Short mmCIF file of C-alpha atoms in Angstrom, two decimals:
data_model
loop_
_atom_site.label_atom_id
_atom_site.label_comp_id
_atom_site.label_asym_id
_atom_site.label_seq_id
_atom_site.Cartn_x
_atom_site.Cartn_y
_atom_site.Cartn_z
CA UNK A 228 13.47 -38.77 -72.30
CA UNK A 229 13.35 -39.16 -75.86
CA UNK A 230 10.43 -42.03 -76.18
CA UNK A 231 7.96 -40.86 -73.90
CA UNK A 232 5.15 -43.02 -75.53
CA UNK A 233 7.73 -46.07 -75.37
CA UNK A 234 9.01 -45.55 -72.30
CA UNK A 235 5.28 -45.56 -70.69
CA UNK A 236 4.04 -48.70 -72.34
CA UNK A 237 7.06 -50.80 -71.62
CA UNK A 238 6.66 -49.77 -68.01
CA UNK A 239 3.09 -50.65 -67.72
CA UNK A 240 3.77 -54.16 -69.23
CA UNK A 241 7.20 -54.24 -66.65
CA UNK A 242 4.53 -53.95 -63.77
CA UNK A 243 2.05 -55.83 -65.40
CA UNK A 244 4.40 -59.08 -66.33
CA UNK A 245 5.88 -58.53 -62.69
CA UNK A 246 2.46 -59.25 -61.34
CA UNK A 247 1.70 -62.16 -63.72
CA UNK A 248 5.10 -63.43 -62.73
CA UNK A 249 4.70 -63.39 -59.09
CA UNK A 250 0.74 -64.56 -59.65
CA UNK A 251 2.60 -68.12 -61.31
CA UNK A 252 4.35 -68.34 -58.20
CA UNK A 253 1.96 -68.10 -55.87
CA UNK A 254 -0.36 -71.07 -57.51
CA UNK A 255 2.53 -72.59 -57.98
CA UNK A 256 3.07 -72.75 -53.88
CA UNK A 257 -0.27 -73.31 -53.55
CA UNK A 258 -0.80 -76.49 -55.88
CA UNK A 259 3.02 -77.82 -54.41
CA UNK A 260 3.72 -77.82 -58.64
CA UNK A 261 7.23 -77.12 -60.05
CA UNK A 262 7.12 -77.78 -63.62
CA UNK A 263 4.11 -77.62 -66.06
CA UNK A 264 0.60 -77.12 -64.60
CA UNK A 265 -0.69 -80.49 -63.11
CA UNK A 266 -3.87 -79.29 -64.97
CA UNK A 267 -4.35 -76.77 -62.22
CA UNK A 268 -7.04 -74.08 -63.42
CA UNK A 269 -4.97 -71.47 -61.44
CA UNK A 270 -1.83 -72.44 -62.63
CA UNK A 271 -2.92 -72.60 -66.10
CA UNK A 272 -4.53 -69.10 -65.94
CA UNK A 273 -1.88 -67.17 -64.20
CA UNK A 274 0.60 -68.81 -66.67
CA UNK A 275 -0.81 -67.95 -69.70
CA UNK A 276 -1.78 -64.57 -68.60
CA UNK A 277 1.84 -64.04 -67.92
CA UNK A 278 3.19 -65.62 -70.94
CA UNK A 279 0.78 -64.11 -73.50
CA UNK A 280 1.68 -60.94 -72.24
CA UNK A 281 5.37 -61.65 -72.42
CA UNK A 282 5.04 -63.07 -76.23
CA UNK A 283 3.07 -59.46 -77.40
CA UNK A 284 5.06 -56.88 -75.42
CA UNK A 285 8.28 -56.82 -76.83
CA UNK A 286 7.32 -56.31 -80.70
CA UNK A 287 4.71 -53.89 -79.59
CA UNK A 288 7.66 -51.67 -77.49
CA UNK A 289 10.29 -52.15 -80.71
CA UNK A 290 7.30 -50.78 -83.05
CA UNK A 291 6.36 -47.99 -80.98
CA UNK A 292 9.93 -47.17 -80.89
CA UNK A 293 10.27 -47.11 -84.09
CA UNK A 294 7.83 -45.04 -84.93
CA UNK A 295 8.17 -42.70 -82.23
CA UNK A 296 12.17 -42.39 -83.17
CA UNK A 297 10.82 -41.58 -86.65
CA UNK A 298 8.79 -38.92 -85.12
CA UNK A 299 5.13 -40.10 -85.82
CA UNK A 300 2.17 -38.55 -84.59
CA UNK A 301 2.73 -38.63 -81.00
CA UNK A 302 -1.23 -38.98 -80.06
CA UNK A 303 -1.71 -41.60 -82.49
CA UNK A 304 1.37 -43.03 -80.57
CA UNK A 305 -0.27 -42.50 -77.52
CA UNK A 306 -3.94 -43.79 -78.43
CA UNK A 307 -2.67 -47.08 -79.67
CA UNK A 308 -0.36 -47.17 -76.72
CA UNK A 309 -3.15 -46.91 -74.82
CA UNK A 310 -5.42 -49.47 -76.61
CA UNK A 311 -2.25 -52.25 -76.45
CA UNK A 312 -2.69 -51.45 -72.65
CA UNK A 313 -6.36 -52.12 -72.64
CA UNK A 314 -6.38 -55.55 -74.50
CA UNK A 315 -3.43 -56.44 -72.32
CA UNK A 316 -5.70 -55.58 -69.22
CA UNK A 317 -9.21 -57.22 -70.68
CA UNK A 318 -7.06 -60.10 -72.08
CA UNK A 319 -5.75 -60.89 -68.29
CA UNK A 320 -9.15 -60.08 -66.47
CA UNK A 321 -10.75 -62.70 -69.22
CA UNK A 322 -7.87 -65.78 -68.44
CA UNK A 323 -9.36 -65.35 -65.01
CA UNK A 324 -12.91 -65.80 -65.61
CA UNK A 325 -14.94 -68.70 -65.15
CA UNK A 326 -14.92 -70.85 -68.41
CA UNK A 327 -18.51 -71.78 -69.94
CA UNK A 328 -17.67 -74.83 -72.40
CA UNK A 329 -17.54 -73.79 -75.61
CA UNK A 330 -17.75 -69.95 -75.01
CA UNK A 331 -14.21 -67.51 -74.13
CA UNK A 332 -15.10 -65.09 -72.10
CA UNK A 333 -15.60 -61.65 -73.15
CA UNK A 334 -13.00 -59.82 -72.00
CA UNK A 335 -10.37 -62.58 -73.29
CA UNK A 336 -11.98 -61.64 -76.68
CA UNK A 337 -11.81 -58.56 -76.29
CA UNK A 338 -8.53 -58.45 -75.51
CA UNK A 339 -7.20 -60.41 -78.20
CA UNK A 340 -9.08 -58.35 -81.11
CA UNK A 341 -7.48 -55.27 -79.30
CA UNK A 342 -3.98 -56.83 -78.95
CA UNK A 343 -4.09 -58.19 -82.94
CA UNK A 344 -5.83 -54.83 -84.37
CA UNK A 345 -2.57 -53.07 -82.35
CA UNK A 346 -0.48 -54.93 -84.02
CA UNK A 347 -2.14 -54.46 -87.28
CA UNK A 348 -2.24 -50.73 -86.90
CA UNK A 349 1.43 -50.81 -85.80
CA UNK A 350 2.88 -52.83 -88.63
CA UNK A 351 1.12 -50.69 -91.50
CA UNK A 352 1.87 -47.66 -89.61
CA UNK A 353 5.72 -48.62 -89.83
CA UNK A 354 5.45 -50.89 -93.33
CA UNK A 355 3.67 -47.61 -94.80
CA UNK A 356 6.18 -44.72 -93.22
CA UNK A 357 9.10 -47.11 -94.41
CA UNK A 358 7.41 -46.87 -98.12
CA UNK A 359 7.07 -43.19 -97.71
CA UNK A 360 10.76 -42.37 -96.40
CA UNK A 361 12.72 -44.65 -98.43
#
């Protein structure tokens, strides 16, 4: 396999949306709710968890591809892989946790200053390799 990094991170987040996914359902069953979330706490956690997810993946996978088809550094590939992963993972746990007014929890934090500095690191990586190579 060519994009070994790639590869990896898109199957993690497969699995990982695949449990979000069925997650919705089962609230779903259990609140009898079709459409929206009937301002079910449940619902509205295992939704977003899912969706959130599903909004970051994708330009996370093209990026790493990119980069790894332009033959980056393949642990720097691997350690931001790897930190996308972990903000995905803290950024679920946190939609779970009980919700003090006023206050995200800590892993949802987490998560999210993972998830954005990924994405920073990613685009400069490939804005700044595009600059170099072209």
């Amino acid at each position: 396999m060519t994009l070994p990094v790639t590869a990896f991170v898109a199957a993690i987040c497969a699995i990982m949306l695949l449990i979000t996914a069925i997650d919705t359902v089962r609230h779903r069953m259990r609140a009898k709710v079709t459409f929206g979330d009937n301002a079910d706490q449940g619902i509205i956690s295992a939704s977003r968890s899912h969706g959130n997810l599903a909004e970051h993946a994708p330009i996370v996978i093209l990026l790493l591809a990119f980069l790894e088809m332009s033959r980056a550094n393949h642990m720097g590939l691997m350690a931001i892989g790897a930190l996308f992963l972990a903000g995905r993972i803290a950024h679920i746990i946190g939609l779970y946790a009980k919700v003090e007014p006023g206050k995200p929890p800590l892993p949802r934090s987490i998560g999210v200053i993972l998830t954005w500095l990924t994405l920073a690191i990613l685009s400069g990586w490939t804005i700044g390799l595009l600059a170099v190579s072209n």
